[in-house]
Structures are given as structure tokens and as C-alpha cells.
Amino acid sequence: MSIDSLRRSARATVSGLPRGFWWLWLSTLVNRTGAFVLTFLSLYLTQELGHSAWFAGLVVALHGLGGVAGSPLGGTLTDKWGRRPTMVTMHLVTASCATALALVTTAWGVAAVVLLMGVSMQAVRPSIQATITDMVPEHDRRRAFALNYWALNLGFAVAAFGGGAAIFLGYRTLFLVEAIAVATCALIVFLRLPETRPEARRNPAGELVEKDRVSVLDVLRDAPFRTLVLLNLLVCLVFTAPWVGLPLSMAAAGLEPSAYGAVIAVNGVVIVAFQLLVNRMTEKRSPAMLLTVSSLLFAVGTGATALAGTPLVFAATVVVWTIGEMVHVPTNAAATAKLAPEHARGRYQGVMGMSWALSGFLAPILAGWVVDGPGPDFLWMGTAVIGGLAAIGYTTRLRKALDEDEPTSVVEKEADTPGASADEKAGAGSVSA
């Protein structure tokens, strides 16, 4: 491929998106460039504060547990309060938590701050996803989600490198830098990002349309979307397992901890280097097919870990499931946006975010239990089976819902049933309840 063709491809990848998207993209990059707390939290708790590894693991798990609550909270606020105020508020709460971690030293004080930080960090994500959905036409959404995910990983790579180089400044200094980065992110959103929440839909009497009052339970009654969430939970469990099981498998193979650092770094390098290329190659493909393929890549990549014995082979397995990650994340976000009615985009993204947060809480516990019991090989065989089951589910259960031109959610269908009143159908556009 010539330099000119590469330039044309890069131009096509980033062209045609609204200016507001790029301000949101920049805020994501700034936010993740200062992402030091989670990267160094376990080291801070064990080396700086002298806590046990068990307590450090508990605190990290609390962060995931906070995300389970934060995701639906953020989705509801996104639809009711607005995208922009939700983002600004939750970013400021996260910045406050990062500052508090630099000051609080008691064990349960740190645990409480990390739990709240888990809530706020996860709560902001539905508003970001809903804003992208509002701003970007459907045919460009997968590309927009991929670009935002690329910014997230690029910023995280910079944070990991910069944090490692600046560790001599002390963990508390790094936490304060994260607070400044997140506050800067909130400032960018406040000053440059417009509010994109659709206007409220009202009946001729001026009252809010009843069918636009959607709860989290209503979202879960949407059968195609519920299936998408459950399948994503399976994929997330597979995706999260290597972050716990891989270092243990490499240690069991007699490799040094430094080898794990080099192998897992492959994940970030591959995403930063090839995410845009992968998106360019997949942008016109069937969403159901892409989710099926990504699940199989997760299954093959993690399952092959049981056969690895050298750093090079372990790295090869990481490359395989990382490609699955690059395909899955933007495709799943775009699929969620496609199934969500306009007035409930935040809540749909919030429920989807729960599957990511729940896997972040469960997978480390389950992976540790399997490794301590049956052993690492059983973990990788299990992830291969789960990934395969998810692939079958995407192919057999979601192909029609994701690949049809005009998908209709259960929430929308209810508004169009014969029993729905004219008032319920009245009005153009949709609403935040």
C-alpha cells in the first residue's frame, strides 16, 4: 500500500464527523492521559500504605462494584437531566475522588473513595455514548465509536508510560495529576460541547408522552436488547479473564513478572497502531457477523493461552483476542445505539454499561477461584467455551435485529400498538423522561 493510499485512508477515517464529536474525542484523550489511579492503585495500597494484597484486590473490586450502580444511574441522568450536565458533574466527582485519594490514608476511607470513584467513572460513560449517538448519523457511528475508543487507549498508553517514568514523584502526585486531567476534561465539555438531548415529545395538551417514560426495567423488557446485554456480559467475562489469569499462567510456566509486562503491553500497542485500520476494514460489514467473529477471536485467543509456554506465544494469543476487542467494542456500542429509541439512549447505554462493570467485578473473582482450584488450563478452556457460546448467540439470536435497516425496540413497538392512543403517538422527535 502506497503512502498516498494510506493518507487517503486516514483522511476517510476521520473526515465527515461533526465538530462537537472532536471536542468529545479530545476530552476523552485528556481524561485517559491522566488515568493513574487504577493503574497504580494496587501498588499504592501495598507498597505505600502497607496493606495486604487481599485488601488491594478488595478495593479494586469495589471500584467495579461502584460501576455496576453507576452505569444505570448515569444512563437515567443522561436522559432526564441531559448529556452535558451529567458529564460535567461526574467528571468533577471523579476529580474530587482522585484528589481525596492523595489525602486519605485510612483503609476504609480509601475503600469508600474508590467505591464512589467507580460510580462516577462508570456513570459518565452512558452520556458520552448517547452524545455520540445524537451527533453522528447511523452510518458513521461505528467509526465514531472506534475513534473514541482509540483515543481512550492512546491516552491510557501515554498514562502508563508517563506514570511509570514519573513514579519517583510519588503516587499521591500522580493522583493529583489525574484530578487535574479529569477537571480539564470537564472544562472542555462545559465550554465546547453542546447539549444534544432531544427535545421532549408532548401530546396536543402539552403533556409529556407517557410512552417516553422509560425505566431501566422497561429497557430490560426489550428482548433483542436484553439478549445483546447478556451476550456482551459473556464476552466481557472472557475479555477480563486474561488480566487476572495471564500473569498466573505465565508464572506457572516459569516466566518472570517482567515478561508479563511486555506481553500485556502488546494489547495497547496493537490497539493504538491498528484500531483505525481494523475499523476501516470492517465498517461496511454486518454487525451480527462482526460480533460473532469477535467472540470467536476472544475464544481462540484466550483458549490458546493453555497451549502457550514462551513469551512469544503468549504475546501471539494477546494479539488474537486484542483484534477481537478492536472489532467488538465499537460494534457493540453502535448496536446498542441502533436498538435504543431516541428518548432512552442514555438508559440503554447505561444498562449495557452494567454488563461491562459487572464483568469487571465478577471475572477477577471467578478467574482467581478457577486458577486456585482446577488450574489455569481450565480457565482458558472455560473462556474458549464461553466465547464460542456467545458467537452462536449473536448468529442465531440477533442477526435479524442488528442487520435490518430499521430496527424497532420493544419500547417503540408498544407506542405503535393498536391500543396506543393518538396522544401517545403525537409529536415529532423524542424526549428525555
CSV table of C-alpha atoms in Angstrom, one decimal:
chain,number,residue,atom,x,y,z
A,1,MET,CA,0.0,0.0,0.0
A,2,SER,CA,1.5,3.4,-1.0
A,3,ILE,CA,1.9,6.4,1.2
A,4,ASP,CA,-0.8,8.3,-0.8
A,5,SER,CA,-3.3,5.5,-0.3
A,6,LEU,CA,-2.5,5.4,3.4
A,7,ARG,CA,-3.1,9.1,3.6
A,8,ARG,CA,-6.4,8.8,1.7
A,9,SER,CA,-7.5,6.0,4.1
A,10,ALA,CA,-6.6,8.0,7.2
A,11,ARG,CA,-8.4,11.1,5.8
A,12,ALA,CA,-11.5,9.0,5.1
A,13,THR,CA,-11.4,7.6,8.6
A,14,VAL,CA,-11.5,10.9,10.3
A,15,SER,CA,-13.5,13.0,7.8
A,16,GLY,CA,-17.2,13.9,7.9
A,17,LEU,CA,-17.7,13.9,11.6
A,18,PRO,CA,-19.2,16.9,13.4
A,19,ARG,CA,-17.0,19.4,15.3
A,20,GLY,CA,-18.7,18.5,18.6
A,21,PHE,CA,-17.5,14.9,18.2
A,22,TRP,CA,-13.9,16.1,18.1
A,23,TRP,CA,-14.3,18.1,21.3
A,24,LEU,CA,-15.7,15.0,22.9
A,25,TRP,CA,-12.8,13.0,21.4
A,26,LEU,CA,-10.3,15.5,22.8
A,27,SER,CA,-11.9,15.3,26.3
A,28,THR,CA,-11.6,11.5,26.2
A,29,LEU,CA,-7.9,11.7,25.3
A,30,VAL,CA,-7.2,14.3,28.0
A,31,ASN,CA,-9.1,12.2,30.6
A,32,ARG,CA,-7.3,9.0,29.8
A,33,THR,CA,-3.9,10.6,29.5
A,34,GLY,CA,-4.1,11.2,33.3
A,35,ALA,CA,-5.5,7.8,34.2
A,36,PHE,CA,-3.2,6.9,37.0
A,37,VAL,CA,-5.4,5.8,39.9
A,38,LEU,CA,-6.5,2.4,38.6
A,39,THR,CA,-3.1,1.8,37.0
A,40,PHE,CA,-1.2,2.2,40.3
A,41,LEU,CA,-3.8,1.7,42.9
A,42,SER,CA,-2.8,-1.8,44.0
A,43,LEU,CA,0.9,-0.8,44.2
A,44,TYR,CA,-0.1,2.3,46.2
A,45,LEU,CA,-2.1,0.3,48.7
A,46,THR,CA,0.5,-2.4,49.2
A,47,GLN,CA,3.8,-0.5,48.9
A,48,GLU,CA,2.9,3.0,50.1
A,49,LEU,CA,0.2,2.2,52.7
A,50,GLY,CA,1.4,-1.3,53.6
A,51,HIS,CA,-1.9,-3.1,53.1
A,52,SER,CA,-2.2,-6.7,52.1
A,53,ALA,CA,-2.6,-7.9,48.5
A,54,TRP,CA,-6.0,-9.3,49.6
A,55,PHE,CA,-7.2,-5.8,50.7
A,56,ALA,CA,-5.8,-4.3,47.5
A,57,GLY,CA,-7.8,-6.8,45.5
A,58,LEU,CA,-10.9,-6.0,47.5
A,59,VAL,CA,-10.6,-2.2,46.9
A,60,VAL,CA,-10.1,-2.8,43.1
A,61,ALA,CA,-13.3,-5.0,43.2
A,62,LEU,CA,-15.2,-2.2,45.0
A,63,HIS,CA,-14.3,0.1,42.1
A,64,GLY,CA,-16.0,-2.4,39.7
A,65,LEU,CA,-19.0,-2.8,42.1
A,66,GLY,CA,-19.4,1.0,42.1
A,67,GLY,CA,-19.6,0.9,38.3
A,68,VAL,CA,-22.5,-1.6,38.5
A,69,ALA,CA,-24.5,1.0,40.3
A,70,GLY,CA,-23.0,4.0,38.4
A,71,SER,CA,-23.9,2.8,34.9
A,72,PRO,CA,-27.7,2.8,35.2
A,73,LEU,CA,-27.6,5.9,37.3
A,74,GLY,CA,-25.6,7.7,34.6
A,75,GLY,CA,-28.0,6.5,31.9
A,76,THR,CA,-31.0,7.8,33.8
A,77,LEU,CA,-29.4,11.2,34.5
A,78,THR,CA,-28.3,11.4,30.8
A,79,ASP,CA,-31.9,11.1,29.6
A,80,LYS,CA,-33.6,13.1,32.4
A,81,TRP,CA,-31.0,15.8,33.2
A,82,GLY,CA,-29.0,16.0,29.9
A,83,ARG,CA,-25.8,14.7,28.4
A,84,ARG,CA,-23.6,17.7,29.2
A,85,PRO,CA,-24.5,18.3,32.8
A,86,THR,CA,-24.2,14.6,33.6
A,87,MET,CA,-20.7,14.5,32.0
A,88,VAL,CA,-19.5,17.7,33.8
A,89,THR,CA,-20.9,16.6,37.2
A,90,MET,CA,-19.5,13.1,37.1
A,91,HIS,CA,-16.1,14.2,35.8
A,92,LEU,CA,-15.9,16.7,38.7
A,93,VAL,CA,-16.9,14.0,41.2
A,94,THR,CA,-14.1,11.8,39.8
A,95,ALA,CA,-11.6,14.6,40.0
A,96,SER,CA,-12.6,15.1,43.6
A,97,CYS,CA,-12.2,11.4,44.4
A,98,ALA,CA,-8.7,11.4,42.8
A,99,THR,CA,-7.8,14.4,45.0
A,100,ALA,CA,-9.2,12.7,48.1
A,101,LEU,CA,-7.0,9.6,47.4
A,102,ALA,CA,-4.0,11.8,47.6
A,103,LEU,CA,-5.1,12.8,51.1
A,104,VAL,CA,-7.0,9.9,52.7
A,105,THR,CA,-4.8,7.2,54.3
A,106,THR,CA,-7.2,5.1,56.4
A,107,ALA,CA,-8.1,1.7,54.9
A,108,TRP,CA,-11.8,2.2,54.8
A,109,GLY,CA,-11.6,5.8,53.8
A,110,VAL,CA,-9.6,4.7,50.7
A,111,ALA,CA,-12.2,2.0,50.1
A,112,ALA,CA,-15.1,4.4,50.3
A,113,VAL,CA,-13.4,6.9,47.9
A,114,VAL,CA,-12.6,4.2,45.4
A,115,LEU,CA,-16.2,2.9,45.5
A,116,LEU,CA,-17.5,6.4,44.8
A,117,MET,CA,-15.0,6.8,42.1
A,118,GLY,CA,-16.2,3.6,40.5
A,119,VAL,CA,-19.8,5.1,40.5
A,120,SER,CA,-18.8,8.4,38.9
A,121,MET,CA,-16.4,7.0,36.3
A,122,GLN,CA,-19.0,4.5,35.0
A,123,ALA,CA,-21.8,7.0,35.3
A,124,VAL,CA,-20.2,9.3,32.7
A,125,ARG,CA,-20.0,6.7,30.0
A,126,PRO,CA,-23.7,6.5,29.0
A,127,SER,CA,-23.7,10.3,28.5
A,128,ILE,CA,-20.7,10.0,26.2
A,129,GLN,CA,-22.2,7.2,24.2
A,130,ALA,CA,-25.5,8.9,23.9
A,131,THR,CA,-23.9,12.1,22.8
A,132,ILE,CA,-22.0,10.3,20.0
A,133,THR,CA,-25.3,8.7,19.0
A,134,ASP,CA,-27.1,12.0,19.0
A,135,MET,CA,-24.4,13.8,16.9
A,136,VAL,CA,-23.3,11.2,14.4
A,137,PRO,CA,-25.5,9.7,11.7
A,138,GLU,CA,-26.1,5.9,12.0
A,139,HIS,CA,-23.9,5.0,9.0
A,140,ASP,CA,-20.9,6.7,10.7
A,141,ARG,CA,-21.5,5.7,14.3
A,142,ARG,CA,-19.3,2.6,14.4
A,143,ARG,CA,-16.4,4.7,13.0
A,144,ALA,CA,-17.1,7.4,15.6
A,145,PHE,CA,-17.2,4.8,18.5
A,146,ALA,CA,-14.0,3.3,17.2
A,147,LEU,CA,-12.2,6.7,17.0
A,148,ASN,CA,-13.3,7.4,20.6
A,149,TYR,CA,-12.1,4.0,21.8
A,150,TRP,CA,-8.8,4.6,20.0
A,151,ALA,CA,-8.5,8.0,21.9
A,152,LEU,CA,-9.2,6.1,25.1
A,153,ASN,CA,-6.4,3.6,24.5
A,154,LEU,CA,-4.0,6.2,23.2
A,155,GLY,CA,-4.5,8.2,26.3
A,156,PHE,CA,-4.1,5.2,28.5
A,157,ALA,CA,-0.9,4.2,26.8
A,158,VAL,CA,0.5,7.7,27.5
A,159,ALA,CA,-0.6,7.4,31.1
A,160,ALA,CA,1.0,4.0,31.6
A,161,PHE,CA,4.3,5.2,30.1
A,162,GLY,CA,4.2,8.6,31.8
A,163,GLY,CA,3.2,7.2,35.1
A,164,GLY,CA,6.0,4.6,35.0
A,165,ALA,CA,8.5,7.4,34.2
A,166,ALA,CA,7.1,9.7,36.9
A,167,ILE,CA,6.7,7.2,39.7
A,168,PHE,CA,9.6,8.8,41.5
A,169,LEU,CA,7.3,11.8,42.1
A,170,GLY,CA,5.2,9.6,44.3
A,171,TYR,CA,1.7,8.0,44.0
A,172,ARG,CA,-0.1,11.0,45.5
A,173,THR,CA,1.4,13.3,42.9
A,174,LEU,CA,0.1,11.1,40.2
A,175,PHE,CA,-3.3,11.0,41.7
A,176,LEU,CA,-3.4,14.8,41.8
A,177,VAL,CA,-2.3,14.9,38.1
A,178,GLU,CA,-5.3,12.7,37.3
A,179,ALA,CA,-7.6,15.1,39.2
A,180,ILE,CA,-6.3,17.9,37.1
A,181,ALA,CA,-6.7,15.9,33.9
A,182,VAL,CA,-10.3,15.0,34.7
A,183,ALA,CA,-11.2,18.5,35.7
A,184,THR,CA,-9.7,19.7,32.4
A,185,CYS,CA,-11.9,17.2,30.6
A,186,ALA,CA,-14.9,18.6,32.5
A,187,LEU,CA,-13.9,22.1,31.4
A,188,ILE,CA,-13.7,21.1,27.7
A,189,VAL,CA,-17.1,19.6,27.9
A,190,PHE,CA,-18.6,22.6,29.7
A,191,LEU,CA,-17.1,25.2,27.3
A,192,ARG,CA,-17.1,23.5,23.9
A,193,LEU,CA,-19.7,20.6,23.9
A,194,PRO,CA,-23.3,21.5,23.0
A,195,GLU,CA,-26.2,19.7,24.7
A,196,THR,CA,-27.6,17.1,22.3
A,197,ARG,CA,-30.5,15.6,24.3
A,198,PRO,CA,-33.6,15.5,22.1
A,199,GLU,CA,-36.5,17.9,22.9
A,200,ALA,CA,-39.3,16.5,24.9
A,201,ARG,CA,-42.2,15.0,22.9
A,202,ARG,CA,-45.6,16.2,24.1
A,203,ASN,CA,-49.2,15.5,23.2
A,204,PRO,CA,-51.6,18.2,22.0
A,205,ALA,CA,-52.4,19.0,25.6
A,206,GLY,CA,-48.8,19.9,26.3
A,207,GLU,CA,-48.2,16.9,28.5
A,208,LEU,CA,-45.2,14.5,28.2
A,209,VAL,CA,-46.0,11.5,26.1
A,210,GLU,CA,-46.5,8.6,28.5
A,211,LYS,CA,-44.6,6.0,26.4
A,212,ASP,CA,-41.5,8.2,26.6
A,213,ARG,CA,-41.3,7.5,30.3
A,214,VAL,CA,-38.9,4.6,30.2
A,215,SER,CA,-37.4,2.9,33.3
A,216,VAL,CA,-34.4,0.5,33.5
A,217,LEU,CA,-36.9,-2.3,33.9
A,218,ASP,CA,-38.6,-1.2,30.6
A,219,VAL,CA,-35.2,-1.4,28.9
A,220,LEU,CA,-34.7,-4.9,30.2
A,221,ARG,CA,-38.1,-5.9,28.7
A,222,ASP,CA,-36.7,-5.2,25.2
A,223,ALA,CA,-35.9,-8.8,24.2
A,224,PRO,CA,-33.3,-8.2,21.5
A,225,PHE,CA,-31.5,-5.6,23.6
A,226,ARG,CA,-31.6,-7.9,26.7
A,227,THR,CA,-30.1,-10.6,24.6
A,228,LEU,CA,-27.4,-8.2,23.4
A,229,VAL,CA,-26.6,-7.3,27.0
A,230,LEU,CA,-26.4,-10.9,28.2
A,231,LEU,CA,-24.1,-11.9,25.3
A,232,ASN,CA,-21.9,-8.9,25.9
A,233,LEU,CA,-21.6,-10.0,29.5
A,234,LEU,CA,-20.3,-13.4,28.4
A,235,VAL,CA,-17.8,-11.7,26.1
A,236,CYS,CA,-16.7,-9.3,28.8
A,237,LEU,CA,-16.1,-12.2,31.2
A,238,VAL,CA,-13.8,-13.7,28.5
A,239,PHE,CA,-12.1,-10.4,27.8
A,240,THR,CA,-11.5,-9.7,31.5
A,241,ALA,CA,-10.1,-13.1,32.4
A,242,PRO,CA,-6.6,-12.6,30.9
A,243,TRP,CA,-5.9,-9.6,33.1
A,244,VAL,CA,-6.1,-11.9,36.1
A,245,GLY,CA,-5.2,-15.3,34.6
A,246,LEU,CA,-2.5,-14.4,32.2
A,247,PRO,CA,0.2,-13.4,34.8
A,248,LEU,CA,-0.6,-16.5,36.8
A,249,SER,CA,-0.3,-18.8,33.8
A,250,MET,CA,3.0,-17.2,32.8
A,251,ALA,CA,4.3,-17.6,36.3
A,252,ALA,CA,3.3,-21.2,36.3
A,253,ALA,CA,5.3,-21.6,33.0
A,254,GLY,CA,8.4,-20.3,34.9
A,255,LEU,CA,8.5,-16.8,33.4
A,256,GLU,CA,9.5,-13.7,35.2
A,257,PRO,CA,6.9,-11.0,36.1
A,258,SER,CA,8.7,-8.6,33.7
A,259,ALA,CA,7.7,-10.9,30.9
A,260,TYR,CA,4.1,-10.4,31.7
A,261,GLY,CA,4.5,-6.6,31.5
A,262,ALA,CA,6.0,-6.9,28.0
A,263,VAL,CA,3.3,-9.4,26.8
A,264,ILE,CA,0.3,-7.4,28.1
A,265,ALA,CA,1.7,-4.2,26.6
A,266,VAL,CA,1.1,-5.8,23.3
A,267,ASN,CA,-2.6,-5.2,23.8
A,268,GLY,CA,-2.2,-1.4,24.0
A,269,VAL,CA,0.3,-1.3,21.2
A,270,VAL,CA,-1.9,-3.3,18.8
A,271,ILE,CA,-4.9,-1.1,19.5
A,272,VAL,CA,-3.1,2.2,19.1
A,273,ALA,CA,-1.4,1.0,15.9
A,274,PHE,CA,-4.2,-0.8,14.2
A,275,GLN,CA,-7.6,0.3,15.6
A,276,LEU,CA,-8.3,2.7,12.7
A,277,LEU,CA,-7.2,0.2,10.1
A,278,VAL,CA,-9.4,-2.5,11.6
A,279,ASN,CA,-12.4,-0.1,11.7
A,280,ARG,CA,-11.7,0.8,8.0
A,281,MET,CA,-11.8,-2.9,7.1
A,282,THR,CA,-15.0,-3.7,9.0
A,283,GLU,CA,-17.1,-0.5,8.5
A,284,LYS,CA,-19.4,-2.0,5.9
A,285,ARG,CA,-19.8,-5.4,7.4
A,286,SER,CA,-22.8,-6.9,9.2
A,287,PRO,CA,-22.9,-6.0,12.9
A,288,ALA,CA,-24.1,-9.5,13.8
A,289,MET,CA,-21.3,-11.1,11.8
A,290,LEU,CA,-18.7,-8.8,13.4
A,291,LEU,CA,-19.9,-9.6,16.9
A,292,THR,CA,-19.8,-13.3,16.0
A,293,VAL,CA,-16.3,-13.1,14.6
A,294,SER,CA,-15.0,-11.0,17.6
A,295,SER,CA,-16.5,-13.6,20.0
A,296,LEU,CA,-14.6,-16.4,18.1
A,297,LEU,CA,-11.4,-14.3,18.3
A,298,PHE,CA,-11.8,-14.0,22.0
A,299,ALA,CA,-12.5,-17.7,22.3
A,300,VAL,CA,-9.5,-18.7,20.2
A,301,GLY,CA,-7.1,-16.2,21.7
A,302,THR,CA,-7.8,-16.9,25.3
A,303,GLY,CA,-8.2,-20.7,24.7
A,304,ALA,CA,-4.8,-20.9,23.0
A,305,THR,CA,-3.3,-19.5,26.2
A,306,ALA,CA,-3.5,-23.0,27.7
A,307,LEU,CA,-1.0,-24.1,25.0
A,308,ALA,CA,1.5,-21.3,25.4
A,309,GLY,CA,4.8,-21.7,27.1
A,310,THR,CA,7.1,-18.9,25.8
A,311,PRO,CA,6.7,-15.1,25.9
A,312,LEU,CA,6.4,-15.0,22.1
A,313,VAL,CA,3.5,-17.5,22.1
A,314,PHE,CA,1.7,-15.7,25.0
A,315,ALA,CA,2.1,-12.5,23.0
A,316,ALA,CA,0.6,-14.1,20.0
A,317,THR,CA,-2.5,-15.1,22.0
A,318,VAL,CA,-2.9,-11.5,23.2
A,319,VAL,CA,-2.8,-10.3,19.6
A,320,VAL,CA,-5.6,-12.6,18.6
A,321,TRP,CA,-8.0,-11.5,21.4
A,322,THR,CA,-7.0,-7.9,21.1
A,323,ILE,CA,-8.2,-8.0,17.4
A,324,GLY,CA,-11.4,-9.3,18.8
A,325,GLU,CA,-11.5,-6.4,21.2
A,326,MET,CA,-11.0,-3.9,18.5
A,327,VAL,CA,-13.9,-5.3,16.5
A,328,HIS,CA,-16.2,-5.9,19.4
A,329,VAL,CA,-16.2,-2.7,21.4
A,330,PRO,CA,-17.2,-0.1,18.7
A,331,THR,CA,-19.6,-2.6,17.1
A,332,ASN,CA,-21.4,-3.4,20.4
A,333,ALA,CA,-21.7,0.4,21.1
A,334,ALA,CA,-23.2,1.0,17.7
A,335,ALA,CA,-25.5,-2.0,18.1
A,336,THR,CA,-26.7,-0.6,21.4
A,337,ALA,CA,-27.3,2.8,19.8
A,338,LYS,CA,-29.2,1.1,16.9
A,339,LEU,CA,-31.6,-0.7,19.2
A,340,ALA,CA,-32.2,2.2,21.6
A,341,PRO,CA,-35.2,4.6,21.0
A,342,GLU,CA,-34.1,8.2,20.8
A,343,HIS,CA,-35.6,9.2,24.1
A,344,ALA,CA,-33.9,6.4,26.0
A,345,ARG,CA,-30.4,6.3,24.6
A,346,GLY,CA,-28.8,7.1,27.9
A,347,ARG,CA,-30.7,4.4,29.8
A,348,TYR,CA,-29.9,1.8,27.1
A,349,GLN,CA,-26.2,2.6,27.2
A,350,GLY,CA,-26.4,2.6,31.0
A,351,VAL,CA,-27.8,-0.9,31.1
A,352,MET,CA,-25.2,-2.0,28.5
A,353,GLY,CA,-22.5,-0.4,30.7
A,354,MET,CA,-23.7,-2.6,33.6
A,355,SER,CA,-22.5,-5.7,31.8
A,356,TRP,CA,-19.0,-4.2,31.5
A,357,ALA,CA,-19.0,-3.2,35.1
A,358,LEU,CA,-20.4,-6.5,36.4
A,359,SER,CA,-17.8,-8.5,34.4
A,360,GLY,CA,-15.1,-6.2,35.9
A,361,PHE,CA,-16.4,-7.3,39.4
A,362,LEU,CA,-17.1,-11.0,38.7
A,363,ALA,CA,-14.3,-12.0,36.4
A,364,PRO,CA,-11.3,-11.4,38.7
A,365,ILE,CA,-13.1,-13.4,41.5
A,366,LEU,CA,-14.1,-16.3,39.2
A,367,ALA,CA,-10.7,-16.4,37.4
A,368,GLY,CA,-8.9,-16.5,40.7
A,369,TRP,CA,-11.1,-19.2,42.0
A,370,VAL,CA,-10.6,-21.4,38.9
A,371,VAL,CA,-6.8,-20.9,38.9
A,372,ASP,CA,-6.5,-21.7,42.6
A,373,GLY,CA,-8.8,-24.8,42.1
A,374,PRO,CA,-8.8,-26.7,38.8
A,375,GLY,CA,-5.9,-24.7,37.4
A,376,PRO,CA,-5.1,-22.1,34.7
A,377,ASP,CA,-5.8,-24.6,31.8
A,378,PHE,CA,-9.4,-25.0,33.0
A,379,LEU,CA,-9.7,-21.2,33.0
A,380,TRP,CA,-8.7,-21.0,29.3
A,381,MET,CA,-10.8,-23.9,28.3
A,382,GLY,CA,-13.8,-22.2,30.0
A,383,THR,CA,-13.2,-18.9,28.2
A,384,ALA,CA,-13.0,-20.7,24.9
A,385,VAL,CA,-16.3,-22.4,25.5
A,386,ILE,CA,-18.0,-19.1,26.7
A,387,GLY,CA,-16.7,-17.2,23.7
A,388,GLY,CA,-18.0,-19.9,21.4
A,389,LEU,CA,-21.4,-19.8,23.0
A,390,ALA,CA,-21.5,-16.0,22.6
A,391,ALA,CA,-20.7,-16.4,18.9
A,392,ILE,CA,-23.6,-18.9,18.5
A,393,GLY,CA,-25.9,-16.5,20.3
A,394,TYR,CA,-25.0,-13.5,18.1
A,395,THR,CA,-25.6,-15.6,15.0
A,396,THR,CA,-28.8,-17.3,16.0
A,397,ARG,CA,-30.5,-14.7,18.2
A,398,LEU,CA,-29.5,-11.2,16.9
A,399,ARG,CA,-28.8,-11.3,13.2
A,400,LYS,CA,-32.3,-10.0,12.3
A,401,ALA,CA,-32.5,-7.3,15.0
A,402,LEU,CA,-29.0,-5.9,14.2
A,403,ASP,CA,-28.9,-6.3,10.4
A,404,GLU,CA,-32.3,-5.0,9.4
A,405,ASP,CA,-32.3,-1.4,8.2
A,406,GLU,CA,-34.9,-0.1,10.6
A,407,PRO,CA,-34.7,-2.0,13.9
A,408,THR,CA,-37.5,-1.2,16.3
A,409,SER,CA,-37.2,-1.7,20.1
A,410,VAL,CA,-39.9,-3.1,22.3
A,411,VAL,CA,-40.4,0.3,23.8
A,412,GLU,CA,-41.1,1.8,20.4
A,413,LYS,CA,-43.3,-1.0,19.4
A,414,GLU,CA,-45.5,-0.5,22.4
A,415,ALA,CA,-46.2,3.1,21.3
A,416,ASP,CA,-47.4,1.8,17.9
A,417,THR,CA,-49.7,-1.0,19.1
A,418,PRO,CA,-53.4,-0.7,18.2
A,419,GLY,CA,-54.2,0.0,21.8
A,420,ALA,CA,-52.0,3.1,21.9
A,421,SER,CA,-53.9,6.3,22.0
A,422,ALA,CA,-53.4,9.1,19.4
A,423,ASP,CA,-52.0,11.3,22.2
A,424,GLU,CA,-49.3,8.7,22.9
A,425,LYS,CA,-48.2,8.7,19.2
A,426,ALA,CA,-48.4,12.5,18.9
A,427,GLY,CA,-45.4,14.8,18.5
A,428,ALA,CA,-42.3,14.7,16.4
A,429,GLY,CA,-39.0,13.8,17.9
A,430,SER,CA,-38.4,12.1,21.3
A,431,VAL,CA,-37.8,13.0,24.8
A,432,SER,CA,-35.9,12.5,28.0
A,433,ALA,CA,-38.4,11.4,30.5
